[in-house]
Amino acid sequence: MTAQRTLDVSHLPMFEISSNAPLWWGQIFLAFIEGTMFCILIAMYFYIRLNVDVWPPPGIQLPHELLPAIELALLIASCAGSYIASEAAKKNDRGGIIGGMVLNVVLALAALALRAAAWHSWNFRWDSGAYGSITWAILFLHTLDVVADLIFTLALVFFAAFGAYGPRVRLGVHVDSVVWYFLVAIWIPLYVTVYWGPHIVGAP
Amino acid sequence: MTPLADTPAVELDDEPARRELERSWARRPGMYGWLSVTTHQAIGLRYIVTAFIFLLAGGVEALLMRLQLAHADNHVLSADKYNQIFTVHGSTMMFLFAVPVMEGMGVYLVPLMLGTRNVAFPRLNAFGYWMYVIGGLFLYWGLFTNTGPDVGWFAYTPLSGPQFSPGKRVDVWAQMITFTEISAMCVAAELAATVMKMRAPGMSLNRIPMYCWAMLVQSLMVLFAMPAIMVASNIFLLTDRTIGTHFSNPAEGGDPLLYQHVFWFFGHPEVYIIFIPALGMVSSIMDTNCRRTIFGYPAMVLSLVATAFIGFGLWVHHMFATGLPQIGEAYFTAASMMIAIASGVQIFCWLATMWTGRIRMNTAMHFVLGFIFIFVMGGLTGVMLAAIPLDLQVHDTFFVVAHFHYVLIGGALFPLFGAFHHWFGKFTGRMMDESLGKLSFWVLFVGFNLTFFPMHILGLKGMTRRIYTYQAEMGWDPANLLATIGAFVIAAGGVLFIWNVVKSWNTGVMAGDNPWSSGTFEWAATSPPRPYNFVYLPAATSRYPLWTLPKERVAVTGLRNDRREVLVTSIMDGEPQHRYVLPGPSIWPLLLSVLTTIGLIGSVFQFQWYYLGMVLATIGLLGWFWQRKPADIEP
């Protein structure tokens, strides 16, 4: 037994649902990783464009304009669902969490349906030239991230509704909203690259 | 927050707290318990031991290469075997030894030095380790089944593309990268979060130990550099080879040079990812053994950060011979020379620390001084290589081989060995033998210079890298023989080191908590530390808290010990913010890594396995997230 000066922390709260949580920072760091990857893909798009005279290559139709624009609007709107859910998580409002995340998923699924429709109409594949490779890579990887996040959002809805609802789930909902903001935000430059790229840096 | 100086002194009874912590941090029994461990000491030690096994493998490959090159027209290895062995040697040393061992040391030491109980994401930590082991085994499975990659550790296209490298060799390499990068990124994210959010109360930014600063900077570099290699090896190389994309096919609008850009955007920072943790180790060894605070702490921290930033602006100096525009290359020359300023600041701060300190010349200090000598030589050839005319002359010759072994062995391996001697007492509870340690240092130091100094001369005489033999009339025999002899001297030093480790682990002198009278928190824990590190978390009252008087030190109370509770503090000032419960042991990290492996290895042979892998990984993650109701946590 030794006499020591002490700092009592028993009055501090458990599991703060905010950017003070280590998990929030872990999520930010994962967004750094994904963000760097997408930035490199954008750089690759324009690098590859420098190598050829005609962009997009002959025979490739220009991408749809209307559907992706609506899709982008829907994705931005779906952030409202994430925001509602994460604010509800901070206030420990179970109904708000579920409602917000369902809104998020529904709008995101509608956006994905539009993306699929526009994607389906392309007359080129990943193996028809470097233009096809890079545009497919961007779209495939972003869609993969979006689908993965939606699956885990649904899992959180399930946990919040039927599972071990508690501060861990609430923290999960909060950082899930951060992931979603990131995925939507990074889609803006990706969208500009894939759908406006051929117009901005294209040449017949 | 209450100023730490004003807190009252009370009598603390350690025993009940200790008993509760032993129970809540216990590992599950048996094999299952071993596989489901999530404590950072266990996983850190596994990283270190595994990495040293890969170092041995890489060393054996180096000896085989040196045997082959010992004299002209030698035929120990065939050309094809030689190609596989130098590729696997480089890949092992970079991806399976250097990065993982630095991560492992960080996983072990950072939570201890910060005064907390574990890393921020213990299960992610375990997952990263399993991914690393599987990736390493996969590469060696390739080598032993004659599917070892044979295109150099950077696998340039078009040589590595579908046209010139049919078969599965390059795919094995590319997928091994995926495994090890996932592992490195897991550790980076968790260490960065730990350093930012889980420091001891009172540990403001200007009290973070230099080693933890180094690991924070290194982790952030990993987060920005490693995605590039994932793009290069996975999106580029694997898809070009398996599903017919055209990223590096000039006939279809692609460009092989693009691969080099993306690869070196990772590859150059990679050098600093290995080197920066070593700088942190040197600072820790230096302040302890000079028995004074490190000279120029703010300048040291800033030069670490500057190194990290400039490190991202150098990649083109690996590509001077590719015919890029001269004006662009000149910028990279300037940047390459600028980084010598940041490294120079560190060197001079260490010199000042030694000058004004009372040096204790133990084995660790020997390795640190060896590091300064060798690394300065490697740095000088680095500045030479940054000049385009000289680089064009010696590009792809043994001059470059000599340069980067001086930088990497001198800059990373010597500090690592020093660190190993320094912290061995903490890892195992016993001290390394000092006389044997000093002997192994001198053997390694002499062997190293004997091996790699002649390579400068060979390079200037025109001997190119990656040739499996040469003709007698080239006049390269004597220097090559010298290098081969040196390689075996290094091997002898390695044997001495291993002997010392084995002997000391069993019969070494007991270390006690703080054998070197160091100032940082890891020495406040028992040797070896218990899984919870500290009975009462410490608070930081200065930059070297153990060098303050015991009555001035502060212990944190009020955390619950019947579950894995830790304290979260603010980023800038280390003010306590809230309490946090870390997860306990879990088998899911191992299961998830196996499920991911099915997809990753399957896709080497058939791309569609990726989809199966994604489904399986999703199932694994859902299992990971699944939890029974934690009865003791109010919503």
JSON list of C-alpha atoms in Angstrom, two decimals, chain A residues 1-41 43-52 55 57 89 92 94 125-138 140-141 144 147-148 151-156 158-159 162-171 175, chain B residues 1-2 4-14 120-121 123 185 188-189 192-193 196-198 201 220 223-225 227-228 231 235-236 240 243-247 249 252-255 257-258 261-262 265 324 536 539 541 550-559 563 565 567-569 571 576-583 607 611 614 617-618 621-622 625-630 633-635:
[
{"chain": "A", "resi": 1, "resn": "MET", "atom": "CA", "xyz": [0.00, 0.00, 0.00]},
{"chain": "A", "resi": 2, "resn": "THR", "atom": "CA", "xyz": [1.46, 3.31, -1.10]},
{"chain": "A", "resi": 3, "resn": "ALA", "atom": "CA", "xyz": [0.34, 6.87, -0.75]},
{"chain": "A", "resi": 4, "resn": "GLN", "atom": "CA", "xyz": [-0.22, 8.37, -4.18]},
{"chain": "A", "resi": 5, "resn": "ARG", "atom": "CA", "xyz": [-1.88, 11.35, -5.66]},
{"chain": "A", "resi": 6, "resn": "THR", "atom": "CA", "xyz": [-4.89, 10.28, -7.66]},
{"chain": "A", "resi": 7, "resn": "LEU", "atom": "CA", "xyz": [-7.11, 11.53, -10.43]},
{"chain": "A", "resi": 8, "resn": "ASP", "atom": "CA", "xyz": [-10.65, 10.19, -10.06]},
{"chain": "A", "resi": 9, "resn": "VAL", "atom": "CA", "xyz": [-12.43, 9.65, -13.39]},
{"chain": "A", "resi": 10, "resn": "SER", "atom": "CA", "xyz": [-15.51, 7.76, -12.15]},
{"chain": "A", "resi": 11, "resn": "HIS", "atom": "CA", "xyz": [-17.72, 10.76, -12.86]},
{"chain": "A", "resi": 12, "resn": "LEU", "atom": "CA", "xyz": [-16.89, 10.73, -16.58]},
{"chain": "A", "resi": 13, "resn": "PRO", "atom": "CA", "xyz": [-19.57, 9.44, -18.99]},
{"chain": "A", "resi": 14, "resn": "MET", "atom": "CA", "xyz": [-19.39, 6.05, -20.70]},
{"chain": "A", "resi": 15, "resn": "PHE", "atom": "CA", "xyz": [-19.22, 5.78, -24.50]},
{"chain": "A", "resi": 16, "resn": "GLU", "atom": "CA", "xyz": [-19.56, 9.33, -25.74]},
{"chain": "A", "resi": 17, "resn": "ILE", "atom": "CA", "xyz": [-21.45, 9.32, -29.06]},
{"chain": "A", "resi": 18, "resn": "SER", "atom": "CA", "xyz": [-19.38, 11.97, -30.83]},
{"chain": "A", "resi": 19, "resn": "SER", "atom": "CA", "xyz": [-16.12, 12.68, -32.59]},
{"chain": "A", "resi": 20, "resn": "ASN", "atom": "CA", "xyz": [-14.41, 12.05, -29.25]},
{"chain": "A", "resi": 21, "resn": "ALA", "atom": "CA", "xyz": [-14.87, 8.29, -29.62]},
{"chain": "A", "resi": 22, "resn": "PRO", "atom": "CA", "xyz": [-11.82, 6.34, -30.82]},
{"chain": "A", "resi": 23, "resn": "LEU", "atom": "CA", "xyz": [-14.10, 4.48, -33.21]},
{"chain": "A", "resi": 24, "resn": "TRP", "atom": "CA", "xyz": [-15.02, 7.75, -34.91]},
{"chain": "A", "resi": 25, "resn": "TRP", "atom": "CA", "xyz": [-11.35, 8.37, -35.58]},
{"chain": "A", "resi": 26, "resn": "GLY", "atom": "CA", "xyz": [-10.83, 4.81, -36.78]},
{"chain": "A", "resi": 27, "resn": "GLN", "atom": "CA", "xyz": [-13.59, 5.44, -39.29]},
{"chain": "A", "resi": 28, "resn": "ILE", "atom": "CA", "xyz": [-12.00, 8.69, -40.42]},
{"chain": "A", "resi": 29, "resn": "PHE", "atom": "CA", "xyz": [-8.74, 6.84, -41.01]},
{"chain": "A", "resi": 30, "resn": "LEU", "atom": "CA", "xyz": [-10.50, 4.20, -43.09]},
{"chain": "A", "resi": 31, "resn": "ALA", "atom": "CA", "xyz": [-12.01, 7.07, -45.08]},
{"chain": "A", "resi": 32, "resn": "PHE", "atom": "CA", "xyz": [-8.45, 8.38, -45.65]},
{"chain": "A", "resi": 33, "resn": "ILE", "atom": "CA", "xyz": [-7.58, 5.00, -47.14]},
{"chain": "A", "resi": 34, "resn": "GLU", "atom": "CA", "xyz": [-10.60, 4.83, -49.40]},
{"chain": "A", "resi": 35, "resn": "GLY", "atom": "CA", "xyz": [-10.31, 8.49, -50.31]},
{"chain": "A", "resi": 36, "resn": "THR", "atom": "CA", "xyz": [-6.68, 8.11, -51.35]},
{"chain": "A", "resi": 37, "resn": "MET", "atom": "CA", "xyz": [-7.63, 5.13, -53.47]},
{"chain": "A", "resi": 38, "resn": "PHE", "atom": "CA", "xyz": [-10.34, 7.08, -55.28]},
{"chain": "A", "resi": 39, "resn": "CYS", "atom": "CA", "xyz": [-8.08, 10.10, -55.77]},
{"chain": "A", "resi": 40, "resn": "ILE", "atom": "CA", "xyz": [-5.49, 7.85, -57.39]},
{"chain": "A", "resi": 41, "resn": "LEU", "atom": "CA", "xyz": [-8.18, 6.46, -59.68]},
{"chain": "A", "resi": 43, "resn": "ALA", "atom": "CA", "xyz": [-5.53, 10.81, -61.43]},
{"chain": "A", "resi": 44, "resn": "MET", "atom": "CA", "xyz": [-5.27, 7.61, -63.47]},
{"chain": "A", "resi": 45, "resn": "TYR", "atom": "CA", "xyz": [-8.34, 8.59, -65.51]},
{"chain": "A", "resi": 46, "resn": "PHE", "atom": "CA", "xyz": [-6.75, 11.85, -66.64]},
{"chain": "A", "resi": 47, "resn": "TYR", "atom": "CA", "xyz": [-3.32, 10.27, -67.09]},
{"chain": "A", "resi": 48, "resn": "ILE", "atom": "CA", "xyz": [-4.77, 7.66, -69.41]},
{"chain": "A", "resi": 49, "resn": "ARG", "atom": "CA", "xyz": [-6.65, 10.38, -71.26]},
{"chain": "A", "resi": 50, "resn": "LEU", "atom": "CA", "xyz": [-3.31, 12.10, -72.05]},
{"chain": "A", "resi": 51, "resn": "ASN", "atom": "CA", "xyz": [-2.16, 9.05, -73.99]},
{"chain": "A", "resi": 52, "resn": "VAL", "atom": "CA", "xyz": [-4.84, 9.05, -76.67]},
{"chain": "A", "resi": 55, "resn": "TRP", "atom": "CA", "xyz": [-11.63, 10.50, -75.87]},
{"chain": "A", "resi": 57, "resn": "PRO", "atom": "CA", "xyz": [-12.28, 6.08, -77.91]},
{"chain": "A", "resi": 89, "resn": "ALA", "atom": "CA", "xyz": [-28.22, 8.13, -31.67]},
{"chain": "A", "resi": 92, "resn": "ASN", "atom": "CA", "xyz": [-30.70, 7.86, -27.42]},
{"chain": "A", "resi": 94, "resn": "ARG", "atom": "CA", "xyz": [-34.34, 4.41, -30.77]},
{"chain": "A", "resi": 125, "resn": "ARG", "atom": "CA", "xyz": [-16.90, -3.25, -70.95]},
{"chain": "A", "resi": 126, "resn": "TRP", "atom": "CA", "xyz": [-13.86, -3.18, -68.68]},
{"chain": "A", "resi": 127, "resn": "ASP", "atom": "CA", "xyz": [-11.91, -5.14, -71.27]},
{"chain": "A", "resi": 128, "resn": "SER", "atom": "CA", "xyz": [-12.68, -2.86, -74.20]},
{"chain": "A", "resi": 129, "resn": "GLY", "atom": "CA", "xyz": [-9.73, -0.50, -73.91]},
{"chain": "A", "resi": 130, "resn": "ALA", "atom": "CA", "xyz": [-8.18, 1.53, -71.12]},
{"chain": "A", "resi": 131, "resn": "TYR", "atom": "CA", "xyz": [-11.15, 3.95, -71.10]},
{"chain": "A", "resi": 132, "resn": "GLY", "atom": "CA", "xyz": [-13.43, 1.06, -70.27]},
{"chain": "A", "resi": 133, "resn": "SER", "atom": "CA", "xyz": [-11.01, -0.26, -67.65]},
{"chain": "A", "resi": 134, "resn": "ILE", "atom": "CA", "xyz": [-10.78, 2.96, -65.67]},
{"chain": "A", "resi": 135, "resn": "THR", "atom": "CA", "xyz": [-14.46, 3.92, -65.81]},
{"chain": "A", "resi": 136, "resn": "TRP", "atom": "CA", "xyz": [-15.54, 0.42, -64.82]},
{"chain": "A", "resi": 137, "resn": "ALA", "atom": "CA", "xyz": [-12.97, 0.37, -62.02]},
{"chain": "A", "resi": 138, "resn": "ILE", "atom": "CA", "xyz": [-14.25, 3.66, -60.58]},
{"chain": "A", "resi": 140, "resn": "PHE", "atom": "CA", "xyz": [-17.33, -0.89, -59.57]},
{"chain": "A", "resi": 141, "resn": "LEU", "atom": "CA", "xyz": [-15.27, 0.09, -56.54]},
{"chain": "A", "resi": 144, "resn": "LEU", "atom": "CA", "xyz": [-18.94, -2.04, -53.90]},
{"chain": "A", "resi": 147, "resn": "VAL", "atom": "CA", "xyz": [-23.40, -1.81, -51.16]},
{"chain": "A", "resi": 148, "resn": "ALA", "atom": "CA", "xyz": [-21.15, -2.90, -48.29]},
{"chain": "A", "resi": 151, "resn": "ILE", "atom": "CA", "xyz": [-25.55, -4.05, -45.76]},
{"chain": "A", "resi": 152, "resn": "PHE", "atom": "CA", "xyz": [-24.04, -2.87, -42.50]},
{"chain": "A", "resi": 153, "resn": "THR", "atom": "CA", "xyz": [-26.61, -0.09, -42.18]},
{"chain": "A", "resi": 154, "resn": "LEU", "atom": "CA", "xyz": [-29.29, -2.76, -42.46]},
{"chain": "A", "resi": 155, "resn": "ALA", "atom": "CA", "xyz": [-27.45, -4.84, -39.86]},
{"chain": "A", "resi": 156, "resn": "LEU", "atom": "CA", "xyz": [-27.49, -1.80, -37.56]},
{"chain": "A", "resi": 158, "resn": "PHE", "atom": "CA", "xyz": [-31.64, -4.97, -37.14]},
{"chain": "A", "resi": 159, "resn": "PHE", "atom": "CA", "xyz": [-29.48, -4.58, -34.03]},
{"chain": "A", "resi": 162, "resn": "PHE", "atom": "CA", "xyz": [-34.22, -6.48, -32.21]},
{"chain": "A", "resi": 163, "resn": "GLY", "atom": "CA", "xyz": [-30.68, -6.91, -30.96]},
{"chain": "A", "resi": 164, "resn": "ALA", "atom": "CA", "xyz": [-28.54, -5.76, -28.09]},
{"chain": "A", "resi": 165, "resn": "TYR", "atom": "CA", "xyz": [-29.47, -2.09, -28.35]},
{"chain": "A", "resi": 166, "resn": "GLY", "atom": "CA", "xyz": [-27.05, -0.04, -26.32]},
{"chain": "A", "resi": 167, "resn": "PRO", "atom": "CA", "xyz": [-24.28, 2.55, -26.54]},
{"chain": "A", "resi": 168, "resn": "ARG", "atom": "CA", "xyz": [-22.20, 0.40, -28.87]},
{"chain": "A", "resi": 169, "resn": "VAL", "atom": "CA", "xyz": [-25.01, 0.28, -31.42]},
{"chain": "A", "resi": 170, "resn": "ARG", "atom": "CA", "xyz": [-25.58, 4.01, -31.03]},
{"chain": "A", "resi": 171, "resn": "LEU", "atom": "CA", "xyz": [-21.90, 4.69, -31.61]},
{"chain": "A", "resi": 175, "resn": "VAL", "atom": "CA", "xyz": [-19.89, 6.42, -37.32]},
{"chain": "B", "resi": 1, "resn": "MET", "atom": "CA", "xyz": [-9.75, 19.28, -15.85]},
{"chain": "B", "resi": 2, "resn": "THR", "atom": "CA", "xyz": [-8.37, 19.49, -12.33]},
{"chain": "B", "resi": 4, "resn": "LEU", "atom": "CA", "xyz": [-2.79, 17.29, -11.76]},
{"chain": "B", "resi": 5, "resn": "ALA", "atom": "CA", "xyz": [-0.60, 19.05, -9.20]},
{"chain": "B", "resi": 6, "resn": "ASP", "atom": "CA", "xyz": [-3.56, 19.78, -6.93]},
{"chain": "B", "resi": 7, "resn": "THR", "atom": "CA", "xyz": [-4.90, 16.27, -6.54]},
{"chain": "B", "resi": 8, "resn": "PRO", "atom": "CA", "xyz": [-4.83, 14.79, -3.03]},
{"chain": "B", "resi": 9, "resn": "ALA", "atom": "CA", "xyz": [-2.57, 11.91, -2.00]},
{"chain": "B", "resi": 10, "resn": "VAL", "atom": "CA", "xyz": [-4.40, 8.83, -0.79]},
{"chain": "B", "resi": 11, "resn": "GLU", "atom": "CA", "xyz": [-3.49, 5.31, 0.27]},
{"chain": "B", "resi": 12, "resn": "LEU", "atom": "CA", "xyz": [-4.17, 2.97, -2.67]},
{"chain": "B", "resi": 13, "resn": "ASP", "atom": "CA", "xyz": [-4.65, -0.73, -2.09]},
{"chain": "B", "resi": 14, "resn": "ASP", "atom": "CA", "xyz": [-3.42, -2.52, -5.20]},
{"chain": "B", "resi": 120, "resn": "ALA", "atom": "CA", "xyz": [-8.04, 1.22, -29.64]},
{"chain": "B", "resi": 121, "resn": "PHE", "atom": "CA", "xyz": [-9.31, -1.67, -31.80]},
{"chain": "B", "resi": 123, "resn": "ARG", "atom": "CA", "xyz": [-9.95, -7.28, -32.63]},
{"chain": "B", "resi": 185, "resn": "MET", "atom": "CA", "xyz": [-3.51, -0.54, -42.71]},
{"chain": "B", "resi": 188, "resn": "ALA", "atom": "CA", "xyz": [-1.96, 2.03, -38.84]},
{"chain": "B", "resi": 189, "resn": "ALA", "atom": "CA", "xyz": [-5.59, 2.93, -38.20]},
{"chain": "B", "resi": 192, "resn": "ALA", "atom": "CA", "xyz": [-3.14, 6.39, -34.95]},
{"chain": "B", "resi": 193, "resn": "ALA", "atom": "CA", "xyz": [-6.45, 6.28, -33.09]},
{"chain": "B", "resi": 196, "resn": "MET", "atom": "CA", "xyz": [-4.68, 10.44, -30.63]},
{"chain": "B", "resi": 197, "resn": "LYS", "atom": "CA", "xyz": [-7.40, 9.36, -28.22]},
{"chain": "B", "resi": 198, "resn": "MET", "atom": "CA", "xyz": [-6.07, 6.99, -25.57]},
{"chain": "B", "resi": 201, "resn": "PRO", "atom": "CA", "xyz": [-4.37, 12.16, -18.83]},
{"chain": "B", "resi": 220, "resn": "LEU", "atom": "CA", "xyz": [-0.63, 8.37, -41.16]},
{"chain": "B", "resi": 223, "resn": "LEU", "atom": "CA", "xyz": [-2.93, 5.38, -44.57]},
{"chain": "B", "resi": 224, "resn": "PHE", "atom": "CA", "xyz": [-2.00, 7.58, -47.54]},
{"chain": "B", "resi": 225, "resn": "ALA", "atom": "CA", "xyz": [0.67, 5.40, -49.17]},
{"chain": "B", "resi": 227, "resn": "PRO", "atom": "CA", "xyz": [-3.82, 2.47, -51.03]},
{"chain": "B", "resi": 228, "resn": "ALA", "atom": "CA", "xyz": [-1.51, 3.19, -53.96]},
{"chain": "B", "resi": 231, "resn": "VAL", "atom": "CA", "xyz": [-4.39, 0.06, -56.72]},
{"chain": "B", "resi": 235, "resn": "ILE", "atom": "CA", "xyz": [-6.69, -3.04, -59.63]},
{"chain": "B", "resi": 236, "resn": "PHE", "atom": "CA", "xyz": [-3.90, -2.85, -62.17]},
{"chain": "B", "resi": 240, "resn": "ASP", "atom": "CA", "xyz": [-4.97, -6.91, -66.31]},
{"chain": "B", "resi": 243, "resn": "ILE", "atom": "CA", "xyz": [-10.03, -10.38, -66.50]},
{"chain": "B", "resi": 244, "resn": "GLY", "atom": "CA", "xyz": [-8.37, -8.55, -69.36]},
{"chain": "B", "resi": 245, "resn": "THR", "atom": "CA", "xyz": [-8.42, -4.88, -68.39]},
{"chain": "B", "resi": 246, "resn": "HIS", "atom": "CA", "xyz": [-5.97, -2.68, -70.30]},
{"chain": "B", "resi": 247, "resn": "PHE", "atom": "CA", "xyz": [-4.43, -0.36, -67.73]},
{"chain": "B", "resi": 249, "resn": "ASN", "atom": "CA", "xyz": [-1.52, -2.18, -72.41]},
{"chain": "B", "resi": 252, "resn": "GLU", "atom": "CA", "xyz": [-5.49, -0.25, -76.02]},
{"chain": "B", "resi": 253, "resn": "GLY", "atom": "CA", "xyz": [-4.72, 3.18, -74.59]},
{"chain": "B", "resi": 254, "resn": "GLY", "atom": "CA", "xyz": [-3.05, 2.02, -71.37]},
{"chain": "B", "resi": 255, "resn": "ASP", "atom": "CA", "xyz": [0.45, 2.88, -70.22]},
{"chain": "B", "resi": 257, "resn": "LEU", "atom": "CA", "xyz": [4.65, 3.83, -66.99]},
{"chain": "B", "resi": 258, "resn": "LEU", "atom": "CA", "xyz": [1.45, 4.58, -65.09]},
{"chain": "B", "resi": 261, "resn": "HIS", "atom": "CA", "xyz": [4.00, 6.09, -60.98]},
{"chain": "B", "resi": 262, "resn": "VAL", "atom": "CA", "xyz": [1.37, 4.43, -58.82]},
{"chain": "B", "resi": 265, "resn": "PHE", "atom": "CA", "xyz": [3.82, 6.75, -55.00]},
{"chain": "B", "resi": 324, "resn": "LEU", "atom": "CA", "xyz": [10.11, 11.83, -68.19]},
{"chain": "B", "resi": 536, "resn": "TYR", "atom": "CA", "xyz": [-3.90, 2.04, -11.99]},
{"chain": "B", "resi": 539, "resn": "ALA", "atom": "CA", "xyz": [-1.20, 10.24, -15.52]},
{"chain": "B", "resi": 541, "resn": "THR", "atom": "CA", "xyz": [2.96, 14.98, -15.18]},
{"chain": "B", "resi": 550, "resn": "PRO", "atom": "CA", "xyz": [7.36, 9.29, -6.90]},
{"chain": "B", "resi": 551, "resn": "LYS", "atom": "CA", "xyz": [5.33, 11.61, -4.70]},
{"chain": "B", "resi": 552, "resn": "GLU", "atom": "CA", "xyz": [4.68, 13.85, -7.69]},
{"chain": "B", "resi": 553, "resn": "ARG", "atom": "CA", "xyz": [3.29, 11.03, -9.83]},
{"chain": "B", "resi": 554, "resn": "VAL", "atom": "CA", "xyz": [-0.45, 10.62, -10.27]},
{"chain": "B", "resi": 555, "resn": "ALA", "atom": "CA", "xyz": [-2.56, 7.46, -10.59]},
{"chain": "B", "resi": 556, "resn": "VAL", "atom": "CA", "xyz": [-5.96, 7.33, -12.28]},
{"chain": "B", "resi": 557, "resn": "THR", "atom": "CA", "xyz": [-8.76, 5.86, -10.18]},
{"chain": "B", "resi": 558, "resn": "GLY", "atom": "CA", "xyz": [-12.45, 5.36, -10.82]},
{"chain": "B", "resi": 559, "resn": "LEU", "atom": "CA", "xyz": [-12.25, 3.02, -13.82]},
{"chain": "B", "resi": 563, "resn": "ARG", "atom": "CA", "xyz": [-14.52, -5.22, -17.47]},
{"chain": "B", "resi": 565, "resn": "GLU", "atom": "CA", "xyz": [-12.45, -0.25, -19.28]},
{"chain": "B", "resi": 567, "resn": "LEU", "atom": "CA", "xyz": [-9.91, 6.20, -20.49]},
{"chain": "B", "resi": 568, "resn": "VAL", "atom": "CA", "xyz": [-10.37, 8.38, -23.59]},
{"chain": "B", "resi": 569, "resn": "THR", "atom": "CA", "xyz": [-8.61, 11.76, -23.56]},
{"chain": "B", "resi": 571, "resn": "ILE", "atom": "CA", "xyz": [-6.28, 15.06, -28.78]},
{"chain": "B", "resi": 576, "resn": "PRO", "atom": "CA", "xyz": [-9.95, 13.00, -19.72]},
{"chain": "B", "resi": 577, "resn": "GLN", "atom": "CA", "xyz": [-13.15, 12.94, -21.77]},
{"chain": "B", "resi": 578, "resn": "HIS", "atom": "CA", "xyz": [-14.99, 9.67, -21.25]},
{"chain": "B", "resi": 579, "resn": "ARG", "atom": "CA", "xyz": [-14.64, 6.01, -20.36]},
{"chain": "B", "resi": 580, "resn": "TYR", "atom": "CA", "xyz": [-14.69, 3.30, -22.97]},
{"chain": "B", "resi": 581, "resn": "VAL", "atom": "CA", "xyz": [-15.03, -0.49, -22.81]},
{"chain": "B", "resi": 582, "resn": "LEU", "atom": "CA", "xyz": [-12.71, -2.46, -25.09]},
{"chain": "B", "resi": 583, "resn": "PRO", "atom": "CA", "xyz": [-13.86, -5.81, -26.49]},
{"chain": "B", "resi": 607, "resn": "PHE", "atom": "CA", "xyz": [-11.74, -14.04, -60.61]},
{"chain": "B", "resi": 611, "resn": "TYR", "atom": "CA", "xyz": [-17.62, -12.58, -55.21]},
{"chain": "B", "resi": 614, "resn": "MET", "atom": "CA", "xyz": [-17.15, -10.86, -50.47]},
{"chain": "B", "resi": 617, "resn": "ALA", "atom": "CA", "xyz": [-16.41, -11.72, -45.58]},
{"chain": "B", "resi": 618, "resn": "THR", "atom": "CA", "xyz": [-19.79, -10.05, -45.06]},
{"chain": "B", "resi": 621, "resn": "LEU", "atom": "CA", "xyz": [-18.14, -9.20, -40.32]},
{"chain": "B", "resi": 622, "resn": "LEU", "atom": "CA", "xyz": [-21.75, -9.67, -39.23]},
{"chain": "B", "resi": 625, "resn": "PHE", "atom": "CA", "xyz": [-20.45, -7.27, -34.91]},
{"chain": "B", "resi": 626, "resn": "TRP", "atom": "CA", "xyz": [-22.98, -9.61, -33.33]},
{"chain": "B", "resi": 627, "resn": "GLN", "atom": "CA", "xyz": [-23.09, -9.26, -29.60]},
{"chain": "B", "resi": 628, "resn": "ARG", "atom": "CA", "xyz": [-25.06, -10.56, -26.72]},
{"chain": "B", "resi": 629, "resn": "LYS", "atom": "CA", "xyz": [-26.67, -7.91, -24.60]},
{"chain": "B", "resi": 630, "resn": "PRO", "atom": "CA", "xyz": [-23.99, -6.38, -22.40]},
{"chain": "B", "resi": 633, "resn": "ILE", "atom": "CA", "xyz": [-23.70, -1.21, -19.88]},
{"chain": "B", "resi": 634, "resn": "GLU", "atom": "CA", "xyz": [-26.65, 1.10, -19.53]},
{"chain": "B", "resi": 635, "resn": "PRO", "atom": "CA", "xyz": [-27.97, 2.31, -22.92]}
]
